[in-house]
Coordinates of N, CA and C in Angstrom, one line a residue:
A1 N 29.5 -5.4 53.5 CA 30.8 -4.8 53.8 C 31.5 -5.5 52.5
P2 N 33.0 -4.9 52.8 CA 34.2 -5.4 52.2 C 34.8 -6.4 52.7
G3 N 35.4 -7.5 51.8 CA 36.1 -8.4 52.8 C 37.6 -8.4 52.8
P4 N 38.1 -9.2 53.4 CA 39.6 -9.2 53.6 C 40.2 -9.3 52.1
L5 N 41.4 -8.7 51.5 CA 41.9 -8.9 50.4 C 43.1 -9.9 50.5
Q6 N 43.1 -10.8 49.5 CA 43.9 -12.0 49.3 C 44.8 -11.9 48.0
R7 N 46.3 -12.1 48.2 CA 46.9 -11.7 47.7 C 47.0 -13.2 46.5
T8 N 46.9 -12.8 45.1 CA 47.0 -13.9 43.8 C 48.3 -13.6 42.9
D9 N 48.7 -12.5 42.9 CA 49.8 -11.8 41.8 C 49.6 -12.2 40.6
A10 N 48.4 -12.6 40.2 CA 47.6 -12.6 38.6 C 47.3 -11.1 38.5
P11 N 48.1 -10.9 37.2 CA 48.1 -9.4 37.1 C 46.5 -8.7 36.9
L12 N 45.6 -9.3 36.1 CA 44.6 -9.1 36.1 C 43.3 -9.0 37.1
D13 N 43.9 -9.6 38.4 CA 43.0 -9.9 39.5 C 43.0 -8.1 40.2
L14 N 41.9 -7.8 40.4 CA 41.5 -6.9 41.1 C 40.9 -6.7 42.2
A15 N 41.4 -5.5 43.8 CA 40.4 -5.6 44.3 C 40.2 -4.3 44.6
I16 N 39.1 -4.0 45.2 CA 39.0 -2.4 45.3 C 38.7 -2.3 47.0
N17 N 40.0 -1.4 47.2 CA 40.1 -1.2 48.7 C 39.6 -0.1 49.2
G18 N 38.1 -0.2 49.5 CA 37.3 0.9 50.0 C 36.2 0.4 49.1
A19 N 35.2 1.6 49.1 CA 33.8 1.6 48.4 C 34.0 1.8 47.0
G20 N 33.3 1.5 46.4 CA 32.7 0.9 44.8 C 32.6 -0.2 44.2
F21 N 32.1 -0.4 43.3 CA 32.1 -1.4 42.1 C 33.0 -1.5 40.7
F22 N 32.7 -2.3 40.4 CA 33.2 -2.7 38.9 C 32.0 -2.6 38.4
G23 N 32.4 -1.5 37.0 CA 30.7 -1.9 35.9 C 31.4 -2.9 34.7
V24 N 30.5 -3.7 34.7 CA 30.5 -4.5 33.3 C 29.1 -4.7 32.5
T25 N 29.2 -4.7 31.2 CA 28.3 -4.7 30.3 C 27.8 -6.3 29.8
L26 N 26.7 -6.2 30.1 CA 25.8 -7.6 30.0 C 25.8 -7.3 28.3
P27 N 25.2 -8.5 28.1 CA 24.9 -9.0 26.6 C 23.5 -8.1 26.0
D28 N 22.8 -7.7 27.3 CA 21.4 -7.0 26.3 C 22.0 -5.5 26.4
G29 N 23.3 -5.1 26.8 CA 23.9 -3.6 26.8 C 23.6 -3.1 28.3
R30 N 23.3 -3.2 29.2 CA 22.8 -3.0 31.0 C 24.5 -2.9 31.5
I31 N 24.2 -2.0 32.1 CA 25.6 -2.3 33.1 C 25.1 -2.7 34.1
A32 N 26.2 -3.7 34.7 CA 25.8 -4.3 35.8 C 26.8 -4.1 36.9
Y33 N 27.4 -4.2 38.0 CA 28.2 -3.4 39.0 C 28.5 -5.1 39.7
T34 N 29.8 -5.1 40.2 CA 30.4 -6.4 40.9 C 31.6 -5.6 41.7
R35 N 31.9 -6.6 42.7 CA 33.0 -6.0 43.3 C 34.0 -7.5 43.1
D36 N 33.8 -8.6 42.1 CA 34.7 -9.5 41.7 C 35.7 -9.3 40.9
G37 N 36.5 -9.3 41.3 CA 38.0 -8.6 40.3 C 38.6 -9.6 39.3
S38 N 38.2 -10.6 39.4 CA 38.6 -11.7 38.8 C 38.6 -11.8 36.8
F39 N 39.7 -11.0 36.3 CA 39.5 -10.8 35.1 C 40.2 -11.2 34.2
K40 N 39.7 -11.4 33.2 CA 40.7 -12.4 32.0 C 40.7 -11.0 30.5
I41 N 41.5 -11.9 29.9 CA 41.5 -11.0 28.7 C 41.0 -12.0 27.6
S42 N 40.0 -11.5 26.9 CA 39.1 -12.4 26.1 C 40.1 -12.4 24.6
S43 N 39.2 -13.4 23.6 CA 40.3 -13.4 22.5 C 40.6 -12.2 21.9
E44 N 39.7 -11.4 21.9 CA 39.6 -9.6 21.1 C 40.6 -8.8 21.5
G45 N 41.2 -9.4 23.0 CA 42.0 -8.6 23.6 C 41.4 -7.8 24.6
V46 N 39.9 -7.8 25.1 CA 39.3 -6.9 26.2 C 39.6 -7.5 27.5
I47 N 39.4 -6.9 28.6 CA 39.3 -7.0 29.5 C 37.9 -7.4 30.1
V48 N 37.7 -9.1 30.2 CA 36.1 -9.4 30.7 C 36.5 -10.0 32.0
T49 N 35.1 -10.5 32.7 CA 34.9 -11.3 33.5 C 35.2 -12.8 33.3
S50 N 35.0 -13.6 34.3 CA 35.0 -15.0 34.0 C 34.0 -15.6 33.2
D51 N 32.9 -14.7 33.1 CA 31.5 -14.9 32.4 C 31.6 -14.3 30.9
G52 N 32.8 -13.5 30.6 CA 32.7 -13.0 29.3 C 32.3 -11.9 29.2
F53 N 31.8 -10.8 30.2 CA 31.1 -9.7 30.4 C 32.5 -8.6 30.2
S54 N 32.3 -7.7 29.1 CA 33.6 -6.9 29.2 C 33.3 -5.4 30.7
L55 N 34.6 -5.3 30.7 CA 34.9 -4.0 31.8 C 34.4 -3.1 31.0
V56 N 34.0 -2.2 31.9 CA 33.5 -0.5 31.3 C 34.4 -0.1 31.0
G57 N 34.5 0.4 29.9 CA 35.6 1.3 29.4 C 36.4 0.7 28.2
D58 N 36.1 -0.5 28.4 CA 36.7 -1.1 26.8 C 37.8 -1.0 26.5
I59 N 38.8 -1.6 27.6 CA 40.2 -1.5 27.3 C 41.1 -2.7 26.9
T60 N 41.6 -2.6 25.4 CA 42.0 -3.6 25.0 C 43.6 -3.6 25.3
I61 N 44.1 -5.0 25.6 CA 45.1 -5.1 25.8 C 46.1 -5.8 24.4
P62 N 46.8 -5.1 24.2 CA 47.7 -5.9 22.5 C 48.1 -7.2 22.7
V63 N 48.2 -7.9 21.7 CA 48.6 -9.5 22.0 C 50.0 -9.1 22.3
E64 N 50.9 -8.6 21.6 CA 52.2 -8.4 22.3 C 52.7 -8.0 23.6
A65 N 51.7 -7.7 24.6 CA 51.9 -7.0 25.6 C 52.5 -7.9 26.3
E66 N 53.8 -7.6 27.3 CA 54.4 -8.7 28.0 C 54.1 -8.4 29.5
T67 N 54.2 -7.1 29.7 CA 53.5 -7.1 31.5 C 52.2 -5.9 31.6
I68 N 51.5 -6.1 32.1 CA 50.2 -5.5 32.6 C 50.3 -4.8 33.8
T69 N 50.5 -3.6 33.9 CA 50.3 -2.5 34.9 C 49.1 -2.1 35.1
I70 N 48.4 -2.1 36.5 CA 47.3 -1.2 36.8 C 47.4 -0.6 38.0
S71 N 47.4 1.0 38.2 CA 47.8 1.8 39.2 C 46.5 1.7 40.2
A72 N 47.2 2.2 41.3 CA 45.9 2.4 42.3 C 44.5 3.2 41.9
T73 N 45.0 4.4 40.7 CA 44.1 5.3 40.6 C 43.1 4.7 39.5
G74 N 44.1 3.2 38.9 CA 43.0 2.8 37.7 C 43.6 2.7 36.2
T75 N 45.0 3.4 36.2 CA 45.4 3.8 34.9 C 46.2 2.3 34.6
V76 N 45.5 1.9 33.3 CA 45.9 0.6 32.5 C 47.2 0.9 31.6
S77 N 48.2 0.3 32.0 CA 49.4 0.4 31.1 C 50.2 -1.2 31.0
A78 N 50.7 -1.3 29.3 CA 51.6 -2.2 29.1 C 52.6 -2.0 28.8
K79 N 53.5 -3.3 29.4 CA 54.9 -3.0 28.2 C 54.7 -3.8 27.2
V80 N 54.8 -3.3 25.9 CA 54.5 -4.3 24.4 C 56.5 -4.2 24.1
A81 N 56.5 -5.6 24.0 CA 57.6 -6.0 23.1 C 58.2 -5.0 22.0
G82 N 59.4 -4.8 22.4 CA 60.2 -3.9 21.3 C 60.2 -2.3 21.6
Q83 N 59.1 -1.9 22.9 CA 59.2 -0.6 23.3 C 59.7 -0.9 24.3
E84 N 60.4 0.4 24.9 CA 61.2 0.8 26.3 C 60.3 1.3 27.5
D85 N 59.4 2.2 27.0 CA 58.0 2.9 28.1 C 57.1 2.1 27.8
P86 N 56.3 1.9 29.3 CA 55.0 1.2 28.8 C 54.1 2.1 28.4
Q87 N 53.3 1.6 27.8 CA 52.2 2.4 26.5 C 50.5 2.2 27.6
E88 N 50.1 3.5 28.0 CA 49.0 3.4 28.4 C 48.2 3.4 27.3
L89 N 47.0 2.3 27.9 CA 45.7 2.0 27.4 C 44.6 2.0 27.8
G90 N 44.7 3.0 28.4 CA 42.8 3.3 29.4 C 42.8 3.3 30.8
Q91 N 41.8 3.5 31.6 CA 41.5 4.0 32.8 C 40.2 3.4 32.9
I92 N 40.3 2.3 34.7 CA 39.2 1.7 34.8 C 39.0 2.8 36.0
N93 N 37.2 3.2 35.8 CA 36.9 3.7 36.6 C 35.6 2.8 37.8
V94 N 35.9 3.2 38.7 CA 34.4 2.6 39.5 C 33.2 3.1 40.0
F95 N 32.4 2.9 40.4 CA 31.0 3.4 40.4 C 30.3 3.3 41.9
L96 N 29.9 4.3 42.5 CA 29.7 4.4 43.9 C 28.0 4.7 43.7
F97 N 27.6 4.2 45.0 CA 26.0 4.4 44.8 C 25.4 5.2 46.1
T98 N 24.4 5.8 46.1 CA 24.3 6.5 47.9 C 24.0 5.2 48.7
N99 N 23.2 4.1 48.5 CA 22.9 2.8 49.1 C 23.0 1.8 48.5
P100 N 24.2 1.1 48.7 CA 24.6 0.0 48.2 C 24.1 -1.1 48.5
A101 N 23.2 -1.1 49.7 CA 22.7 -2.7 50.3 C 21.1 -2.3 49.4
G102 N 20.7 -1.4 48.6 CA 19.6 -1.2 48.0 C 19.6 -1.9 46.1
L103 N 20.9 -2.3 46.1 CA 21.6 -3.1 45.0 C 20.4 -3.9 44.9
E104 N 20.2 -4.6 43.2 CA 19.7 -5.6 43.1 C 20.3 -7.2 42.9
R105 N 20.7 -8.0 43.6 CA 21.2 -9.1 42.9 C 20.8 -10.0 41.7
I106 N 21.2 -10.0 40.9 CA 20.8 -10.9 39.8 C 21.9 -12.4 39.4
G107 N 22.8 -12.6 40.2 CA 23.5 -13.8 40.2 C 25.0 -13.4 40.1
K108 N 26.1 -14.5 40.5 CA 27.3 -14.4 39.4 C 27.8 -13.2 39.9
N109 N 27.5 -12.8 41.2 CA 28.2 -11.6 41.9 C 28.1 -10.3 40.9
L110 N 26.7 -10.0 40.4 CA 26.3 -8.9 39.6 C 25.4 -8.4 40.6
Y111 N 25.0 -7.3 40.4 CA 24.0 -6.3 40.5 C 23.6 -5.4 39.7
L112 N 22.2 -4.7 39.6 CA 22.0 -3.8 39.2 C 21.2 -2.6 40.1
P113 N 20.9 -1.5 39.4 CA 20.5 -0.5 40.6 C 19.0 -0.6 40.3
T114 N 18.9 0.0 41.7 CA 17.2 0.0 42.0 C 16.9 1.4 42.4
S115 N 15.6 2.1 42.4 CA 15.3 3.2 43.0 C 16.0 3.0 44.5
A116 N 15.9 2.2 45.1 CA 16.5 2.5 46.6 C 18.0 2.6 46.4
S117 N 19.0 2.1 45.7 CA 20.1 1.9 45.5 C 20.9 3.8 45.0
G118 N 19.8 4.4 44.4 CA 20.0 5.3 43.4 C 20.8 5.2 42.5
D119 N 21.1 6.0 41.4 CA 21.8 5.9 40.3 C 23.6 5.6 40.9
A120 N 24.1 4.8 39.9 CA 25.8 4.8 39.6 C 26.5 6.2 39.2
T121 N 27.5 6.2 40.4 CA 28.0 7.4 40.1 C 29.6 7.1 39.9
E122 N 29.5 7.5 38.5 CA 31.1 6.9 38.1 C 32.1 7.7 38.6
T123 N 33.6 7.1 38.8 CA 34.5 8.1 39.5 C 35.9 7.3 39.5
Q124 N 36.6 8.2 39.1 CA 38.2 7.5 39.1 C 38.3 7.1 40.7
P125 N 39.3 6.0 40.8 CA 39.7 5.3 42.0 C 40.1 6.5 42.8
G126 N 39.6 6.6 44.1 CA 40.6 7.3 45.4 C 39.9 8.3 45.2
L127 N 39.0 9.0 44.4 CA 38.2 10.0 44.5 C 37.1 10.3 44.9
A128 N 36.4 11.0 45.5 CA 34.9 11.0 45.9 C 34.7 10.0 47.0
G129 N 35.4 9.5 47.6 CA 35.2 8.3 48.8 C 35.3 7.0 48.2
A130 N 35.7 7.2 46.5 CA 36.1 5.7 46.2 C 37.3 4.7 46.7
G131 N 37.5 3.9 46.8 CA 38.5 2.9 47.2 C 39.4 3.0 46.0
L132 N 40.8 2.8 46.1 CA 41.7 2.2 45.5 C 41.8 1.4 44.9
L133 N 42.1 0.8 44.0 CA 42.4 -0.4 43.3 C 43.8 -1.3 43.7
E134 N 43.7 -2.7 43.9 CA 44.6 -3.1 44.7 C 45.4 -4.3 43.3
Q135 N 45.9 -4.3 42.5 CA 46.2 -5.3 41.5 C 47.4 -6.7 42.2
G136 N 46.5 -7.6 41.5 CA 47.2 -8.8 42.0 C 46.2 -9.4 43.3
F137 N 45.4 -8.8 43.8 CA 44.5 -9.1 45.1 C 42.9 -9.3 44.4
L138 N 42.2 -10.4 45.3 CA 40.6 -10.1 45.3 C 40.5 -10.3 46.4
E139 N 39.0 -9.9 46.6 CA 38.2 -9.5 47.8 C 37.9 -11.0 48.2
G140 N 37.8 -11.5 49.4 CA 37.5 -12.5 50.1 C 35.7 -12.2 50.3
S141 N 35.3 -13.1 50.9 CA 34.2 -13.1 51.6 C 34.2 -12.4 53.0
N142 N 33.0 -11.6 53.1 CA 33.1 -11.0 53.9 C 32.3 -11.5 55.1
V143 N 32.2 -13.0 54.7 CA 30.9 -13.6 55.9 C 32.1 -14.7 57.0
Q144 N 32.0 -14.4 58.2 CA 32.7 -14.7 59.1 C 31.9 -16.1 59.6
M145 N 32.5 -17.7 59.2 CA 31.2 -18.7 59.1 C 30.8 -19.4 61.2
V146 N 32.1 -18.9 61.6 CA 31.7 -19.5 63.2 C 30.7 -18.3 63.9
E147 N 31.1 -17.1 63.4 CA 30.4 -16.0 64.0 C 29.2 -16.4 63.4
E148 N 28.7 -16.4 62.0 CA 27.1 -16.6 61.7 C 26.9 -17.9 62.3
M149 N 27.3 -18.9 62.6 CA 26.7 -20.0 63.5 C 26.5 -19.7 64.6
V150 N 27.2 -18.8 65.4 CA 26.7 -18.4 66.5 C 25.7 -18.1 66.9
K151 N 25.5 -16.6 65.7 CA 24.3 -15.9 65.7 C 23.0 -17.3 65.2
M152 N 23.3 -18.1 64.6 CA 22.0 -18.8 64.5 C 21.4 -19.3 65.6
I153 N 22.5 -20.3 66.2 CA 22.3 -20.8 67.4 C 21.4 -19.7 68.7
L154 N 21.9 -18.7 68.7 CA 21.1 -17.6 69.8 C 19.8 -17.6 69.2
A155 N 19.8 -17.4 67.6 CA 18.2 -17.3 67.5 C 17.4 -18.4 67.7
Q156 N 17.8 -19.4 67.7 CA 17.5 -20.9 67.4 C 17.0 -20.9 69.1
R157 N 18.1 -20.9 70.0 CA 17.7 -20.7 71.2 C 16.8 -19.8 71.5
A158 N 16.8 -18.4 71.2 CA 15.5 -17.2 71.7 C 14.1 -18.0 71.2
Y159 N 14.4 -18.4 70.1 CA 12.9 -19.0 69.2 C 12.4 -20.2 70.6
E160 N 13.3 -20.7 71.0 CA 13.1 -21.8 71.6 C 12.2 -21.7 73.0
V161 N 13.2 -20.7 73.7 CA 12.7 -19.6 75.1 C 11.2 -19.2 74.6
N162 N 11.1 -18.4 73.5 CA 9.7 -17.7 73.5 C 8.7 -19.0 73.3
S163 N 9.0 -19.7 72.4 CA 7.9 -20.6 72.2 C 7.4 -21.6 73.8
K164 N 8.4 -22.0 74.7 CA 8.4 -22.3 75.7 C 7.5 -21.5 76.9
A165 N 7.6 -20.3 76.6 CA 6.8 -19.5 77.4 C 5.5 -19.1 77.0
I166 N 5.3 -19.3 75.9 CA 4.1 -19.0 75.0 C 3.1 -20.5 75.4
Q167 N 3.6 -21.8 75.4 CA 3.0 -22.8 75.5 C 2.9 -23.0 77.3
T168 N 3.6 -22.9 78.4 CA 3.4 -22.4 79.6 C 2.2 -21.5 80.1
A169 N 2.2 -20.3 79.4 CA 1.1 -19.3 79.4 C -0.3 -20.0 78.7
D170 N 0.1 -20.9 77.8 CA -1.2 -21.4 77.4 C -1.8 -22.6 78.5
E171 N -0.7 -23.2 78.9 CA -1.2 -24.3 79.8 C -2.1 -23.3 81.1
M172 N -1.6 -22.4 81.2 CA -2.0 -21.6 82.6 C -3.3 -21.2 82.8
L173 N -3.6 -20.6 81.2 CA -5.1 -20.0 80.7 C -5.8 -21.3 80.7
N174 N -5.4 -22.5 80.1 CA -6.7 -23.6 79.8 C -6.6 -24.2 81.4
A175 N -5.5 -24.1 82.7 CA -5.9 -24.5 83.8 C -6.7 -23.1 84.6
T176 N -6.9 -22.4 84.4 CA -7.7 -21.1 85.0 C -8.7 -21.2 84.2
N177 N -9.3 -21.8 83.0 CA -10.5 -22.1 82.3 C -11.3 -23.1 83.0
N178 N -10.2 -24.3 83.3 CA -10.9 -25.6 84.1 C -11.2 -25.3 85.2
I179 N -11.1 -24.7 85.8 CA -11.4 -24.3 87.4 C -13.0 -24.2 87.7
K180 N -13.4 -25.0 88.4 CA -14.8 -25.0 88.5 C -15.2 -24.4 90.0
R181 N -16.5 -23.5 89.9 CA -16.3 -22.9 90.9 C -17.4 -23.5 92.0

């Protein structure tokens, strides 16, 4: 489930407000999927994850870029020194799955498709049910610690009650077997 959006104001921090995943290229050429939108610019000017995996679309940011703007629909533009109008650099698309719960976790907030998740469908943010991009935001954790602790305590209590019931039934059967006629 999506987590709450947290403002960072960093120009390359992106959150997907709704369904979808970012695609990143792994060193072996496979595409992995993530909702972690904490991106950086590599030494070559390519948008990459904190682990150095390039964002699908290979958008290159010019060295002389003063500001970077990413629209809600994924259009990347940069205001370059000496130019009046922003220069369009490319498009960030998102990927949808028929069953996102079926993705295989491979660590570092990355997922790979499986037969259970179905194949990835690439689409522009805001189309075909995909969420819109939010520049300057990151998605927070979707885990509510207090709620999860309460669920764990309830499960532990239910286990204790069931264990006690089985123990009592066992003692009663033992007593029945030991009755002499």
